[in-house]
Amino acid sequence: MKFSKLVKEQLGCYVYGLIDPSNDKIFYVGKASHNNRAFDHLKEIGKESGKARKIAEIRAVNEEPRVEILRYGLDEQTAFEVEAAIIDALGLENLTNVVRGHGVVKGRLTIEELERLHSVKPVLVDDIKEKCILFYINQTYSPTLSEPEIYDMTRQFWHGVSAETREKNEYNMALAVVDGVVIQVYKIEAWFEAGSTLSTRASKGKPNRWEFVGQAQDEHHLRGRLLVDSDGYPIPSMQQGYSYLPRK
């Protein structure tokens, strides 16, 4: 199936959902522009992804996923915002999307979180003297996750944490960071091999992967704050998934 040429011209940038016909629920949200991307997912046969597995499950009972347009005729930035808002509303854990969408700063927040974020100025990371490890959880975070789920995705399963860091534990404050915003703060009590402590997540007991146990610090002064670099922009995520402050 595909859109006609005239329909594609009218669509512009659009946001779409893939629908499970057994319950009429959206299981994937996407964004596209003047094309048939919404239908391309249905060609993903045999791929190792949650979305592909869901499509296969639907077809296994002789049904076919539906494509529905959620909003169209948008400019690109608005399409990104609409896509992120829908993912926030449904909850990433209820979808097969891999990432939340664009922008936690303007995303789904409680009133308390909104006040913490915007009632004070952003924090310049170079001004932070307390020894912290920043864990960038952009890829897995959703505002509808429970506190135990956020805790586990912050503390697990990190590659290459040095023996010095684990044994000395001088960097004993963990900041869970999404798009530059400190979602939660934990005091690190001890480090363990990945998969060796009780968790809400499936174990990833691979060599040289580590996890910590700790306590939430709800009243920490950095919780809910936006961290910015010297150029005034939110700090970017690091490729390895974490970084240290003060910077090593």
CSV table of C-alpha atoms in Angstrom, one decimal:
chain,number,residue,atom,x,y,z
A,1,MET,CA,0.0,0.0,0.0
A,2,LYS,CA,1.2,3.6,-0.6
A,3,PHE,CA,-0.1,7.1,-0.9
A,4,SER,CA,-1.0,8.6,-4.2
A,5,LYS,CA,1.0,11.6,-5.5
A,6,LEU,CA,-1.8,14.0,-4.7
A,7,VAL,CA,-2.2,12.7,-1.2
A,8,LYS,CA,1.6,13.0,-0.5
A,9,GLU,CA,1.4,16.7,-1.6
A,10,GLN,CA,-1.3,17.3,0.9
A,11,LEU,CA,0.3,15.4,3.7
A,12,GLY,CA,3.4,17.6,4.0
A,13,CYS,CA,5.2,16.6,7.3
A,14,TYR,CA,2.9,14.2,9.1
A,15,VAL,CA,2.8,12.1,12.2
A,16,TYR,CA,1.4,8.6,12.0
A,17,GLY,CA,0.6,5.6,14.2
A,18,LEU,CA,0.8,1.8,13.6
A,19,ILE,CA,-2.4,0.2,15.0
A,20,ASP,CA,-2.9,-3.3,16.5
A,21,PRO,CA,-6.3,-4.3,15.0
A,22,SER,CA,-6.9,-6.7,18.0
A,23,ASN,CA,-7.4,-3.8,20.4
A,24,ASP,CA,-7.2,-0.7,18.2
A,25,LYS,CA,-4.2,0.6,20.2
A,26,ILE,CA,-1.2,2.4,18.8
A,27,PHE,CA,2.0,0.4,19.1
A,28,TYR,CA,4.4,2.7,17.2
A,29,VAL,CA,4.5,6.5,16.5
A,30,GLY,CA,6.5,8.0,13.7
A,31,LYS,CA,7.1,11.2,11.7
A,32,ALA,CA,7.6,11.5,8.0
A,33,SER,CA,7.5,14.0,5.2
A,34,HIS,CA,5.8,13.8,1.7
A,35,ASN,CA,6.5,10.1,1.5
A,36,ASN,CA,5.4,6.5,2.2
A,37,ARG,CA,7.5,6.0,5.3
A,38,ALA,CA,4.5,5.0,7.3
A,39,PHE,CA,4.0,1.9,5.1
A,40,ASP,CA,7.7,1.0,4.9
A,41,HIS,CA,7.6,-0.4,8.4
A,42,LEU,CA,5.2,-3.1,7.2
A,43,LYS,CA,8.0,-4.5,5.0
A,44,GLU,CA,10.3,-5.2,8.0
A,45,ILE,CA,10.2,-8.9,7.9
A,46,GLY,CA,12.6,-10.9,10.1
A,47,LYS,CA,14.2,-7.8,11.6
A,48,GLU,CA,15.3,-7.9,15.3
A,49,SER,CA,13.3,-5.0,16.7
A,50,GLY,CA,10.3,-4.7,19.0
A,51,LYS,CA,8.3,-3.1,16.2
A,52,ALA,CA,9.1,-6.0,13.7
A,53,ARG,CA,8.2,-8.6,16.3
A,54,LYS,CA,4.9,-6.9,17.0
A,55,ILE,CA,4.0,-6.8,13.3
A,56,ALA,CA,4.9,-10.5,13.1
A,57,GLU,CA,2.7,-11.3,16.1
A,58,ILE,CA,-0.3,-9.5,14.5
A,59,ARG,CA,0.2,-11.4,11.2
A,60,ALA,CA,0.5,-14.7,13.0
A,61,VAL,CA,-3.2,-14.5,13.7
A,62,ASN,CA,-4.0,-13.5,10.1
A,63,GLU,CA,-4.5,-9.8,10.9
A,64,GLU,CA,-2.7,-6.8,9.4
A,65,PRO,CA,-1.5,-3.6,11.2
A,66,ARG,CA,-3.2,-0.5,10.2
A,67,VAL,CA,-1.6,2.9,9.4
A,68,GLU,CA,-3.4,5.9,10.7
A,69,ILE,CA,-2.5,9.6,10.3
A,70,LEU,CA,-2.5,11.4,13.6
A,71,ARG,CA,-1.6,14.9,12.3
A,72,TYR,CA,-0.6,16.2,8.8
A,73,GLY,CA,0.2,19.4,7.0
A,74,LEU,CA,2.8,20.3,9.6
A,75,ASP,CA,6.2,22.0,9.3
A,76,GLU,CA,9.1,19.8,10.4
A,77,GLN,CA,9.6,21.2,13.8
A,78,THR,CA,5.9,21.0,14.7
A,79,ALA,CA,5.9,17.4,13.5
A,80,PHE,CA,8.7,16.6,15.8
A,81,GLU,CA,6.9,18.2,18.7
A,82,VAL,CA,3.6,16.4,17.9
A,83,GLU,CA,5.4,13.1,17.7
A,84,ALA,CA,7.1,13.6,21.0
A,85,ALA,CA,3.9,14.7,22.7
A,86,ILE,CA,2.0,11.6,21.5
A,87,ILE,CA,4.9,9.3,22.7
A,88,ASP,CA,4.9,11.1,26.1
A,89,ALA,CA,1.1,10.7,26.4
A,90,LEU,CA,1.1,7.0,25.5
A,91,GLY,CA,4.3,6.2,27.4
A,92,LEU,CA,7.4,4.8,25.7
A,93,GLU,CA,7.0,1.5,27.7
A,94,ASN,CA,3.6,1.0,25.9
A,95,LEU,CA,5.1,1.4,22.4
A,96,THR,CA,7.7,-0.3,20.3
A,97,ASN,CA,9.5,3.0,19.7
A,98,VAL,CA,13.1,2.8,20.8
A,99,VAL,CA,13.4,6.5,21.9
A,100,ARG,CA,11.1,8.9,23.5
A,101,GLY,CA,11.2,11.7,21.0
A,102,HIS,CA,12.6,15.3,20.9
A,103,GLY,CA,12.9,17.5,23.9
A,104,VAL,CA,12.3,16.7,27.6
A,105,VAL,CA,12.5,20.4,28.4
A,106,LYS,CA,9.2,21.1,26.8
A,107,GLY,CA,7.8,17.5,27.2
A,108,ARG,CA,5.5,15.9,29.7
A,109,LEU,CA,6.2,17.2,33.2
A,110,THR,CA,4.5,17.4,36.5
A,111,ILE,CA,3.8,20.9,37.9
A,112,GLU,CA,6.5,20.3,40.5
A,113,GLU,CA,9.0,19.4,37.8
A,114,LEU,CA,8.0,22.4,35.7
A,115,GLU,CA,8.6,24.7,38.6
A,116,ARG,CA,12.0,23.2,39.4
A,117,LEU,CA,13.1,23.4,35.8
A,118,HIS,CA,12.0,27.0,35.0
A,119,SER,CA,11.9,28.9,38.3
A,120,VAL,CA,15.7,29.0,38.5
A,121,LYS,CA,18.5,29.6,36.0
A,122,PRO,CA,20.2,26.7,34.3
A,123,VAL,CA,23.4,25.4,36.0
A,124,LEU,CA,26.7,25.8,34.2
A,125,VAL,CA,28.4,22.4,34.4
A,126,ASP,CA,31.8,24.0,35.0
A,127,ASP,CA,30.5,25.5,38.2
A,128,ILE,CA,29.7,22.0,39.6
A,129,LYS,CA,32.4,21.0,42.1
A,130,GLU,CA,30.7,18.0,43.7
A,131,LYS,CA,32.1,14.8,42.2
A,132,CYS,CA,29.3,13.3,40.1
A,133,ILE,CA,28.8,10.8,37.3
A,134,LEU,CA,26.3,11.9,34.7
A,135,PHE,CA,24.3,9.0,33.2
A,136,TYR,CA,22.6,10.0,29.9
A,137,ILE,CA,19.3,8.0,29.7
A,138,ASN,CA,17.8,9.8,26.7
A,139,GLN,CA,17.3,6.6,24.8
A,140,THR,CA,15.2,4.8,27.4
A,141,TYR,CA,13.5,7.5,29.5
A,142,SER,CA,9.8,8.1,29.5
A,143,PRO,CA,7.9,10.4,31.9
A,144,THR,CA,5.4,7.6,32.6
A,145,LEU,CA,8.0,5.2,34.0
A,146,SER,CA,8.0,4.3,37.7
A,147,GLU,CA,10.7,5.5,40.0
A,148,PRO,CA,12.2,1.9,40.3
A,149,GLU,CA,12.4,1.7,36.5
A,150,ILE,CA,14.1,5.1,36.2
A,151,TYR,CA,16.5,4.0,39.0
A,152,ASP,CA,17.4,0.8,37.2
A,153,MET,CA,18.0,2.4,33.8
A,154,THR,CA,20.3,5.0,35.5
A,155,ARG,CA,22.4,2.5,37.4
A,156,GLN,CA,22.7,-0.3,34.8
A,157,PHE,CA,24.5,-1.7,32.6
A,158,TRP,CA,27.5,0.5,32.1
A,159,HIS,CA,30.6,-0.5,30.1
A,160,GLY,CA,34.2,0.3,31.1
A,161,VAL,CA,33.7,1.8,34.5
A,162,SER,CA,37.2,1.8,35.9
A,163,ALA,CA,38.3,-0.2,39.0
A,164,GLU,CA,39.4,3.1,40.6
A,165,THR,CA,36.0,4.6,40.2
A,166,ARG,CA,34.3,1.5,41.6
A,167,GLU,CA,36.6,0.9,44.5
A,168,LYS,CA,37.3,4.4,45.7
A,169,ASN,CA,33.8,5.6,45.0
A,170,GLU,CA,34.9,9.3,45.1
A,171,TYR,CA,32.4,10.1,42.3
A,172,ASN,CA,29.5,8.9,44.5
A,173,MET,CA,26.7,11.1,43.2
A,174,ALA,CA,24.8,9.8,40.1
A,175,LEU,CA,22.8,12.2,38.0
A,176,ALA,CA,20.2,10.8,35.7
A,177,VAL,CA,20.2,13.2,32.7
A,178,VAL,CA,17.8,13.5,29.8
A,179,ASP,CA,18.3,16.2,27.2
A,180,GLY,CA,20.5,18.1,29.7
A,181,VAL,CA,17.9,18.0,32.5
A,182,VAL,CA,18.7,16.1,35.8
A,183,ILE,CA,15.7,13.8,36.2
A,184,GLN,CA,16.9,12.3,39.4
A,185,VAL,CA,19.9,12.1,41.7
A,186,TYR,CA,21.2,9.0,43.5
A,187,LYS,CA,24.0,8.6,46.1
A,188,ILE,CA,26.1,5.6,44.9
A,189,GLU,CA,26.7,3.2,47.8
A,190,ALA,CA,28.6,0.4,45.9
A,191,TRP,CA,29.3,-1.0,42.4
A,192,PHE,CA,28.7,-4.6,41.3
A,193,GLU,CA,29.0,-6.7,38.2
A,194,ALA,CA,26.1,-6.1,35.8
A,195,GLY,CA,23.1,-8.4,36.4
A,196,SER,CA,24.1,-9.4,40.0
A,197,THR,CA,21.5,-7.3,41.8
A,198,LEU,CA,17.7,-7.3,41.8
A,199,SER,CA,16.3,-5.2,39.0
A,200,THR,CA,13.2,-4.4,36.9
A,201,ARG,CA,15.3,-4.9,33.8
A,202,ALA,CA,16.5,-8.1,32.0
A,203,SER,CA,20.0,-9.0,33.1
A,204,LYS,CA,22.9,-8.0,30.8
A,205,GLY,CA,25.7,-9.9,32.5
A,206,LYS,CA,28.4,-9.1,29.9
A,207,PRO,CA,32.1,-8.8,30.6
A,208,ASN,CA,33.2,-5.4,31.9
A,209,ARG,CA,29.7,-4.1,32.5
A,210,TRP,CA,28.8,-2.7,35.8
A,211,GLU,CA,25.9,-1.4,37.9
A,212,PHE,CA,25.6,0.5,41.2
A,213,VAL,CA,23.2,0.4,44.1
A,214,GLY,CA,22.3,3.7,45.8
A,215,GLN,CA,19.7,5.9,47.4
A,216,ALA,CA,17.5,8.6,45.7
A,217,GLN,CA,18.3,12.1,46.8
A,218,ASP,CA,15.0,13.8,46.2
A,219,GLU,CA,16.1,17.1,47.8
A,220,HIS,CA,19.4,17.4,46.0
A,221,HIS,CA,20.0,20.9,44.6
A,222,LEU,CA,20.6,19.7,41.1
A,223,ARG,CA,17.5,17.6,40.8
A,224,GLY,CA,15.2,19.0,38.1
A,225,ARG,CA,17.8,21.5,36.9
A,226,LEU,CA,19.0,22.1,33.3
A,227,LEU,CA,22.7,21.7,32.9
A,228,VAL,CA,24.3,23.8,30.3
A,229,ASP,CA,27.8,24.2,28.8
A,230,SER,CA,29.8,27.4,28.5
A,231,ASP,CA,27.9,28.2,25.2
A,232,GLY,CA,24.6,28.1,27.1
A,233,TYR,CA,23.3,25.0,25.4
A,234,PRO,CA,22.1,21.9,27.2
A,235,ILE,CA,25.0,19.5,27.7
A,236,PRO,CA,25.1,16.8,25.0
A,237,SER,CA,25.0,13.1,25.7
A,238,MET,CA,28.3,11.2,25.6
A,239,GLN,CA,28.7,8.3,23.3
A,240,GLN,CA,29.7,5.9,26.1
A,241,GLY,CA,26.6,6.9,28.0
A,242,TYR,CA,28.2,8.6,31.0
A,243,SER,CA,30.7,11.3,31.9
A,244,TYR,CA,32.3,12.8,35.1
A,245,LEU,CA,32.0,16.1,36.8
A,246,PRO,CA,34.3,17.8,37.6
A,247,ARG,CA,35.6,16.7,34.2
A,248,LYS,CA,38.5,14.3,34.2
